[in-house]
PDB file of C-alpha atoms in Angstrom:
ATOM      1  CA  UNK S1038      -0.008   0.027   0.040  1.00 57.00           C
ATOM      2  CA  UNK S1039       1.366   3.417  -0.920  1.00 66.00           C
ATOM      3  CA  UNK S1040       0.833   6.248   1.412  1.00 92.00           C
ATOM      4  CA  UNK S1041       2.018   8.466   4.202  1.00 95.00           C
ATOM      5  CA  UNK S1042       2.400   7.191   7.781  1.00 96.00           C
ATOM      6  CA  UNK S1043       2.769   9.152  10.930  1.00 96.00           C
ATOM      7  CA  UNK S1044       3.595   7.775  14.249  1.00 91.00           C
ATOM      8  CA  UNK S1045       2.525   7.673  16.951  1.00 92.00           C
ATOM      9  CA  UNK S1046      -1.170   8.695  16.672  1.00 93.00           C
ATOM     10  CA  UNK S1047      -1.157  10.024  20.259  1.00 95.00           C
ATOM     11  CA  UNK S1048       1.832  11.414  22.063  1.00 94.00           C
ATOM     12  CA  UNK S1049       2.217  12.768  25.600  1.00 93.00           C
ATOM     13  CA  UNK S1050       5.205  14.613  26.878  1.00 91.00           C
ATOM     14  CA  UNK S1051       6.123  16.638  29.887  1.00 91.00           C
ATOM     15  CA  UNK S1052       6.685  20.342  29.603  1.00 89.00           C
ATOM     16  CA  UNK S1053      10.323  21.205  28.724  1.00 89.00           C
ATOM     17  CA  UNK S1054      11.021  17.927  26.810  1.00 91.00           C
ATOM     18  CA  UNK S1055      11.843  17.800  23.148  1.00 94.00           C
ATOM     19  CA  UNK S1056       9.745  15.289  21.133  1.00 94.00           C
ATOM     20  CA  UNK S1057      10.169  14.009  17.603  1.00 96.00           C
ATOM     21  CA  UNK S1058       7.187  13.222  15.390  1.00 97.00           C
ATOM     22  CA  UNK S1059       7.712  10.721  12.564  1.00 97.00           C
ATOM     23  CA  UNK S1060       6.530  11.115   8.957  1.00 97.00           C
ATOM     24  CA  UNK S1061       7.326   8.508   6.305  1.00 97.00           C
ATOM     25  CA  UNK S1062       6.131   8.245   2.749  1.00 97.00           C
ATOM     26  CA  UNK S1063       6.535   5.518   0.026  1.00 95.00           C
ATOM     27  CA  UNK S1064       4.882   7.538  -2.763  1.00 92.00           C
ATOM     28  CA  UNK S1065       8.320   8.627  -4.155  1.00 92.00           C
ATOM     29  CA  UNK S1066       7.231  12.304  -3.646  1.00 92.00           C
ATOM     30  CA  UNK S1067       9.841  14.982  -3.716  1.00 91.00           C
ATOM     31  CA  UNK S1068       8.204  17.544  -1.492  1.00 92.00           C
ATOM     32  CA  UNK S1069       7.070  17.092   2.141  1.00 95.00           C
ATOM     33  CA  UNK S1070       5.274  19.391   4.545  1.00 95.00           C
ATOM     34  CA  UNK S1071       4.463  19.785   8.220  1.00 97.00           C
ATOM     35  CA  UNK S1072       1.297  21.593   9.355  1.00 96.00           C
ATOM     36  CA  UNK S1073      -0.104  22.343  12.733  1.00 96.00           C
ATOM     37  CA  UNK S1074      -3.845  22.357  13.321  1.00 94.00           C
ATOM     38  CA  UNK S1075      -5.648  24.014  16.260  1.00 92.00           C
ATOM     39  CA  UNK S1076      -9.429  24.095  16.644  1.00 82.00           C
ATOM     40  CA  UNK S1077     -10.924  26.836  14.440  1.00 75.00           C
ATOM     41  CA  UNK S1078      -7.532  27.786  13.071  1.00 79.00           C
ATOM     42  CA  UNK S1079      -7.252  25.756   9.969  1.00 84.00           C
ATOM     43  CA  UNK S1080      -3.819  24.526   8.971  1.00 91.00           C
ATOM     44  CA  UNK S1081      -0.660  26.483   9.557  1.00 92.00           C
ATOM     45  CA  UNK S1082       2.553  25.570   7.760  1.00 93.00           C
ATOM     46  CA  UNK S1083       5.573  24.847   9.970  1.00 96.00           C
ATOM     47  CA  UNK S1084       8.267  23.641   7.651  1.00 97.00           C
ATOM     48  CA  UNK S1085       8.574  22.200   4.152  1.00 95.00           C
ATOM     49  CA  UNK S1086      11.159  20.458   2.047  1.00 95.00           C
ATOM     50  CA  UNK S1087      11.081  20.217  -1.770  1.00 91.00           C
ATOM     51  CA  UNK S1088      14.262  18.026  -1.998  1.00 91.00           C
ATOM     52  CA  UNK S1089      16.466  15.966   0.127  1.00 95.00           C
ATOM     53  CA  UNK S1090      18.948  17.841   2.360  1.00 95.00           C
ATOM     54  CA  UNK S1091      17.024  21.123   1.912  1.00 95.00           C
ATOM     55  CA  UNK S1092      14.067  22.643   3.834  1.00 96.00           C
ATOM     56  CA  UNK S1093      12.495  25.984   4.422  1.00 95.00           C
ATOM     57  CA  UNK S1094      10.601  27.686   7.278  1.00 96.00           C
ATOM     58  CA  UNK S1095       6.837  28.089   6.974  1.00 93.00           C
ATOM     59  CA  UNK S1096       4.697  30.611   8.779  1.00 91.00           C
ATOM     60  CA  UNK S1097       5.161  29.253  12.286  1.00 94.00           C
ATOM     61  CA  UNK S1098       8.600  27.628  12.450  1.00 96.00           C
ATOM     62  CA  UNK S1099       9.746  29.058  15.807  1.00 96.00           C
ATOM     63  CA  UNK S1100      10.241  26.321  18.355  1.00 96.00           C
ATOM     64  CA  UNK S1101      10.338  23.537  15.710  1.00 97.00           C
ATOM     65  CA  UNK S1102      13.143  21.878  13.720  1.00 97.00           C
ATOM     66  CA  UNK S1103      13.214  19.280  10.892  1.00 98.00           C
ATOM     67  CA  UNK S1104      15.622  17.263   8.891  1.00 98.00           C
ATOM     68  CA  UNK S1105      15.423  15.680   5.407  1.00 97.00           C
ATOM     69  CA  UNK S1106      18.209  13.158   5.105  1.00 97.00           C
ATOM     70  CA  UNK S1107      16.149  10.669   3.047  1.00 97.00           C
ATOM     71  CA  UNK S1108      13.472  11.229   0.461  1.00 96.00           C
ATOM     72  CA  UNK S1109      10.945   9.075   2.357  1.00 97.00           C
ATOM     73  CA  UNK S1110      11.346  10.682   5.764  1.00 98.00           C
ATOM     74  CA  UNK S1111      10.741  14.161   7.209  1.00 98.00           C
ATOM     75  CA  UNK S1112      10.765  14.016  11.038  1.00 98.00           C
ATOM     76  CA  UNK S1113       9.641  17.068  12.999  1.00 98.00           C
ATOM     77  CA  UNK S1114      11.080  17.899  16.410  1.00 97.00           C
ATOM     78  CA  UNK S1115       9.034  20.043  18.769  1.00 96.00           C
ATOM     79  CA  UNK S1116      11.474  21.697  21.039  1.00 94.00           C
ATOM     80  CA  UNK S1117      11.056  23.056  24.558  1.00 90.00           C
ATOM     81  CA  UNK S1118      11.188  26.566  22.974  1.00 88.00           C
ATOM     82  CA  UNK S1119       7.722  26.061  21.438  1.00 89.00           C
ATOM     83  CA  UNK S1120       5.455  27.942  23.782  1.00 88.00           C
ATOM     84  CA  UNK S1121       2.206  26.027  23.120  1.00 91.00           C
ATOM     85  CA  UNK S1122       3.007  22.754  21.579  1.00 93.00           C
ATOM     86  CA  UNK S1123      -0.306  20.871  22.275  1.00 95.00           C
ATOM     87  CA  UNK S1124      -1.927  20.483  18.859  1.00 96.00           C
ATOM     88  CA  UNK S1125      -2.700  18.072  16.025  1.00 96.00           C
ATOM     89  CA  UNK S1126       0.221  17.776  13.633  1.00 97.00           C
ATOM     90  CA  UNK S1127      -0.191  16.764  10.062  1.00 97.00           C
ATOM     91  CA  UNK S1128       2.378  15.758   7.461  1.00 97.00           C
ATOM     92  CA  UNK S1129       1.841  15.889   3.734  1.00 95.00           C
ATOM     93  CA  UNK S1130       3.788  15.041   0.577  1.00 94.00           C
ATOM     94  CA  UNK S1131       3.595  16.075  -3.048  1.00 89.00           C
ATOM     95  CA  UNK S1132       5.417  15.160  -6.220  1.00 78.00           C
ATOM     96  CA  UNK S1133       6.471  18.702  -6.833  1.00 67.00           C
ATOM     97  CA  UNK S1134       4.587  19.175 -10.081  1.00 67.00           C
ATOM     98  CA  UNK S1135       2.200  22.106 -10.285  1.00 61.00           C
ATOM     99  CA  UNK S1136      -0.501  19.874 -11.508  1.00 62.00           C
ATOM    100  CA  UNK S1137      -0.348  17.646  -8.455  1.00 66.00           C
ATOM    101  CA  UNK S1138      -1.776  18.092  -4.979  1.00 81.00           C
ATOM    102  CA  UNK S1139      -0.791  17.351  -1.457  1.00 87.00           C
ATOM    103  CA  UNK S1140      -1.503  13.927   0.286  1.00 91.00           C
ATOM    104  CA  UNK S1141      -1.851  13.898   4.002  1.00 94.00           C
ATOM    105  CA  UNK S1142      -0.990  11.474   6.713  1.00 96.00           C
ATOM    106  CA  UNK S1143      -3.345  10.458   9.471  1.00 96.00           C
ATOM    107  CA  UNK S1144      -1.856  13.002  11.968  1.00 96.00           C
ATOM    108  CA  UNK S1145      -0.299  12.905  15.415  1.00 97.00           C
ATOM    109  CA  UNK S1146      -2.006  14.471  18.414  1.00 96.00           C
ATOM    110  CA  UNK S1147       0.598  15.853  20.758  1.00 96.00           C
ATOM    111  CA  UNK S1148      -0.353  16.712  24.326  1.00 95.00           C
ATOM    112  CA  UNK S1149       2.132  18.423  26.605  1.00 91.00           C
ATOM    113  CA  UNK S1150       1.327  18.019  30.249  1.00 87.00           C
TER     114      UNK S1150
ATOM    115  CA  UNK D 183      -1.862  39.166   1.574  1.00 50.00           C
ATOM    116  CA  UNK D 184      -2.943  35.621   0.816  1.00 60.00           C
ATOM    117  CA  UNK D 185      -6.105  34.571   2.597  1.00 81.00           C
ATOM    118  CA  UNK D 186      -8.794  31.971   2.036  1.00 91.00           C
ATOM    119  CA  UNK D 187     -12.083  32.454   3.775  1.00 93.00           C
ATOM    120  CA  UNK D 188     -14.878  30.121   4.574  1.00 94.00           C
ATOM    121  CA  UNK D 189     -17.785  30.189   6.906  1.00 90.00           C
ATOM    122  CA  UNK D 190     -17.100  27.961   9.903  1.00 91.00           C
ATOM    123  CA  UNK D 191     -20.368  25.971  10.191  1.00 95.00           C
ATOM    124  CA  UNK D 192     -23.127  24.579   7.982  1.00 97.00           C
ATOM    125  CA  UNK D 193     -26.049  22.374   9.086  1.00 97.00           C
ATOM    126  CA  UNK D 194     -28.293  20.480   6.712  1.00 97.00           C
ATOM    127  CA  UNK D 195     -30.808  17.665   6.756  1.00 97.00           C
ATOM    128  CA  UNK D 196     -30.045  14.307   5.294  1.00 97.00           C
ATOM    129  CA  UNK D 197     -31.068  14.197   1.619  1.00 97.00           C
ATOM    130  CA  UNK D 198     -30.793  17.891   1.108  1.00 97.00           C
ATOM    131  CA  UNK D 199     -28.008  19.529  -0.841  1.00 97.00           C
ATOM    132  CA  UNK D 200     -25.103  21.246   0.882  1.00 97.00           C
ATOM    133  CA  UNK D 201     -23.275  24.208  -0.537  1.00 97.00           C
ATOM    134  CA  UNK D 202     -20.005  25.285   1.008  1.00 98.00           C
ATOM    135  CA  UNK D 203     -18.513  28.577  -0.117  1.00 97.00           C
ATOM    136  CA  UNK D 204     -14.955  29.863  -0.158  1.00 96.00           C
ATOM    137  CA  UNK D 205     -13.290  33.055  -1.291  1.00 95.00           C
ATOM    138  CA  UNK D 206      -9.604  33.366  -2.091  1.00 91.00           C
ATOM    139  CA  UNK D 207      -7.408  36.352  -2.833  1.00 85.00           C
ATOM    140  CA  UNK D 208      -4.630  35.346  -5.206  1.00 79.00           C
ATOM    141  CA  UNK D 209      -5.791  35.541  -8.815  1.00 76.00           C
ATOM    142  CA  UNK D 210      -2.666  33.775  -9.927  1.00 77.00           C
ATOM    143  CA  UNK D 211      -3.772  30.538  -8.294  1.00 76.00           C
ATOM    144  CA  UNK D 212      -3.662  27.778 -10.863  1.00 78.00           C
ATOM    145  CA  UNK D 213      -5.473  25.178  -8.894  1.00 86.00           C
ATOM    146  CA  UNK D 214      -8.127  25.252  -6.171  1.00 90.00           C
ATOM    147  CA  UNK D 215      -8.859  22.291  -3.939  1.00 93.00           C
ATOM    148  CA  UNK D 216     -11.438  20.850  -1.659  1.00 96.00           C
ATOM    149  CA  UNK D 217     -10.386  18.535   1.195  1.00 96.00           C
ATOM    150  CA  UNK D 218     -12.487  16.584   3.673  1.00 97.00           C
ATOM    151  CA  UNK D 219     -11.362  15.881   7.272  1.00 96.00           C
ATOM    152  CA  UNK D 220     -13.216  13.432   9.473  1.00 94.00           C
ATOM    153  CA  UNK D 221     -12.698  13.630  13.206  1.00 90.00           C
ATOM    154  CA  UNK D 222      -9.192  12.754  14.379  1.00 88.00           C
ATOM    155  CA  UNK D 223      -7.993  12.010  10.902  1.00 92.00           C
ATOM    156  CA  UNK D 224      -5.831  13.588   8.212  1.00 93.00           C
ATOM    157  CA  UNK D 225      -7.182  15.470   5.193  1.00 94.00           C
ATOM    158  CA  UNK D 226      -8.520  13.573   2.223  1.00 94.00           C
ATOM    159  CA  UNK D 227      -8.506  15.233  -1.187  1.00 92.00           C
ATOM    160  CA  UNK D 228     -12.056  15.420  -2.569  1.00 94.00           C
ATOM    161  CA  UNK D 229     -11.582  17.232  -5.793  1.00 92.00           C
ATOM    162  CA  UNK D 230      -9.785  20.085  -7.407  1.00 91.00           C
ATOM    163  CA  UNK D 231     -10.412  22.483 -10.218  1.00 92.00           C
ATOM    164  CA  UNK D 232      -8.013  24.077 -12.697  1.00 88.00           C
ATOM    165  CA  UNK D 233      -8.404  27.877 -12.762  1.00 84.00           C
ATOM    166  CA  UNK D 234      -9.526  27.941 -16.405  1.00 84.00           C
ATOM    167  CA  UNK D 235     -12.588  25.894 -15.653  1.00 86.00           C
ATOM    168  CA  UNK D 236     -15.949  27.131 -14.455  1.00 90.00           C
ATOM    169  CA  UNK D 237     -17.364  23.830 -13.205  1.00 94.00           C
ATOM    170  CA  UNK D 238     -16.332  20.339 -12.410  1.00 93.00           C
ATOM    171  CA  UNK D 239     -18.675  17.488 -11.453  1.00 94.00           C
ATOM    172  CA  UNK D 240     -17.672  14.234  -9.876  1.00 91.00           C
ATOM    173  CA  UNK D 241     -20.689  11.973  -8.765  1.00 95.00           C
ATOM    174  CA  UNK D 242     -22.389  13.833  -5.940  1.00 96.00           C
ATOM    175  CA  UNK D 243     -19.820  16.663  -5.964  1.00 96.00           C
ATOM    176  CA  UNK D 244     -20.071  19.866  -8.028  1.00 97.00           C
ATOM    177  CA  UNK D 245     -17.362  22.462  -7.879  1.00 96.00           C
ATOM    178  CA  UNK D 246     -18.166  25.930  -9.235  1.00 96.00           C
ATOM    179  CA  UNK D 247     -15.493  28.577  -9.814  1.00 94.00           C
ATOM    180  CA  UNK D 248     -16.107  32.266 -10.416  1.00 93.00           C
ATOM    181  CA  UNK D 249     -12.657  33.557 -11.164  1.00 90.00           C
ATOM    182  CA  UNK D 250     -13.761  37.148 -11.524  1.00 90.00           C
ATOM    183  CA  UNK D 251     -15.148  37.199  -7.913  1.00 91.00           C
ATOM    184  CA  UNK D 252     -12.472  34.643  -6.698  1.00 91.00           C
ATOM    185  CA  UNK D 253     -15.332  32.579  -5.321  1.00 94.00           C
ATOM    186  CA  UNK D 254     -15.274  28.764  -5.104  1.00 95.00           C
ATOM    187  CA  UNK D 255     -18.169  26.530  -3.997  1.00 97.00           C
ATOM    188  CA  UNK D 256     -18.601  22.845  -3.329  1.00 97.00           C
ATOM    189  CA  UNK D 257     -22.113  21.376  -3.684  1.00 97.00           C
ATOM    190  CA  UNK D 258     -22.842  17.961  -2.233  1.00 97.00           C
ATOM    191  CA  UNK D 259     -26.036  16.487  -3.598  1.00 98.00           C
ATOM    192  CA  UNK D 260     -28.183  14.153  -1.458  1.00 97.00           C
ATOM    193  CA  UNK D 261     -26.110  14.812   1.609  1.00 98.00           C
ATOM    194  CA  UNK D 262     -25.622  11.787   3.920  1.00 97.00           C
ATOM    195  CA  UNK D 263     -24.706  11.470   7.578  1.00 95.00           C
ATOM    196  CA  UNK D 264     -21.339  10.126   6.408  1.00 95.00           C
ATOM    197  CA  UNK D 265     -20.629  13.493   4.753  1.00 97.00           C
ATOM    198  CA  UNK D 266     -20.500  15.127   8.256  1.00 97.00           C
ATOM    199  CA  UNK D 267     -16.867  16.446   8.496  1.00 97.00           C
ATOM    200  CA  UNK D 268     -14.796  19.539   8.143  1.00 96.00           C
ATOM    201  CA  UNK D 269     -14.313  20.721   4.555  1.00 97.00           C
ATOM    202  CA  UNK D 270     -11.208  22.834   3.623  1.00 96.00           C
ATOM    203  CA  UNK D 271     -10.843  25.011   0.635  1.00 94.00           C
ATOM    204  CA  UNK D 272      -7.223  25.607  -0.484  1.00 91.00           C
ATOM    205  CA  UNK D 273      -5.479  27.476  -3.158  1.00 88.00           C
ATOM    206  CA  UNK D 274      -2.047  26.933  -4.894  1.00 83.00           C
ATOM    207  CA  UNK D 275      -0.791  30.483  -5.654  1.00 76.00           C
ATOM    208  CA  UNK D 276       2.864  29.822  -6.355  1.00 68.00           C
ATOM    209  CA  UNK D 277       5.407  27.649  -7.981  1.00 59.00           C
ATOM    210  CA  UNK D 278       6.532  25.862  -4.794  1.00 63.00           C
ATOM    211  CA  UNK D 279       3.357  23.808  -4.272  1.00 66.00           C
ATOM    212  CA  UNK D 280       2.577  25.429  -0.921  1.00 78.00           C
ATOM    213  CA  UNK D 281      -1.082  25.455  -0.349  1.00 86.00           C
ATOM    214  CA  UNK D 282      -3.024  28.192   1.462  1.00 87.00           C
ATOM    215  CA  UNK D 283      -5.850  26.680   3.467  1.00 90.00           C
ATOM    216  CA  UNK D 284      -9.125  28.190   4.715  1.00 92.00           C
ATOM    217  CA  UNK D 285     -10.055  27.639   8.340  1.00 92.00           C
ATOM    218  CA  UNK D 286     -12.506  24.907   7.277  1.00 94.00           C
ATOM    219  CA  UNK D 287     -16.374  24.511   7.271  1.00 96.00           C
ATOM    220  CA  UNK D 288     -17.821  22.098   9.751  1.00 96.00           C
ATOM    221  CA  UNK D 289     -20.733  20.288   8.027  1.00 97.00           C
ATOM    222  CA  UNK D 290     -23.304  18.708  10.245  1.00 97.00           C
ATOM    223  CA  UNK D 291     -25.958  16.486   8.649  1.00 97.00           C
ATOM    224  CA  UNK D 292     -29.061  15.869  10.749  1.00 94.00           C
ATOM    225  CA  UNK D 293     -31.084  12.690  10.129  1.00 91.00           C
TER     226      UNK D 293
END
């Protein structure tokens, strides 16, 4: 089955701890994206990567970091610098062609206690 | 700046038609999209329309695009309880593939 996987589905962490969210795709897509979703806020772009070993900040990158060492993987680290990390995090991928669209993973709900 | 606007809530009765509206600001957007999100899940692409089209129909879904007014709508015919979800409108204004999303319209279908 081709698709995007995110793990875990639910994640709990204590305040002040860094946490890494996993995103893997086997669609052979070039571009990958991380969004944050809060109730009534829609989706806000955190980071994106259009090619391996390269990534750019989105609208709300502060307190987050990413890496793109492999085409299939785009992990997101939520650092202790992120003031309000409790949210639903969505990963997406796209081939990079303008005629294509973004495909989303199932999401990870992070709760910081 | 870039902004996509949608009303936040819509309630319909089962069997009726639902119309979800969206306005966008970037006239250079080449594609416009509708996504569906069920509770606790990721976004699922429903349909998209190329900017040189006025209408696209796909089974119970009809997308209308008024490029002059920058207005996009999604009509769901014979709405079912399984259509209850949040529907996001999105535009693709640039060459990098980054989508701009609306805040989503929560559709509630009453039996």
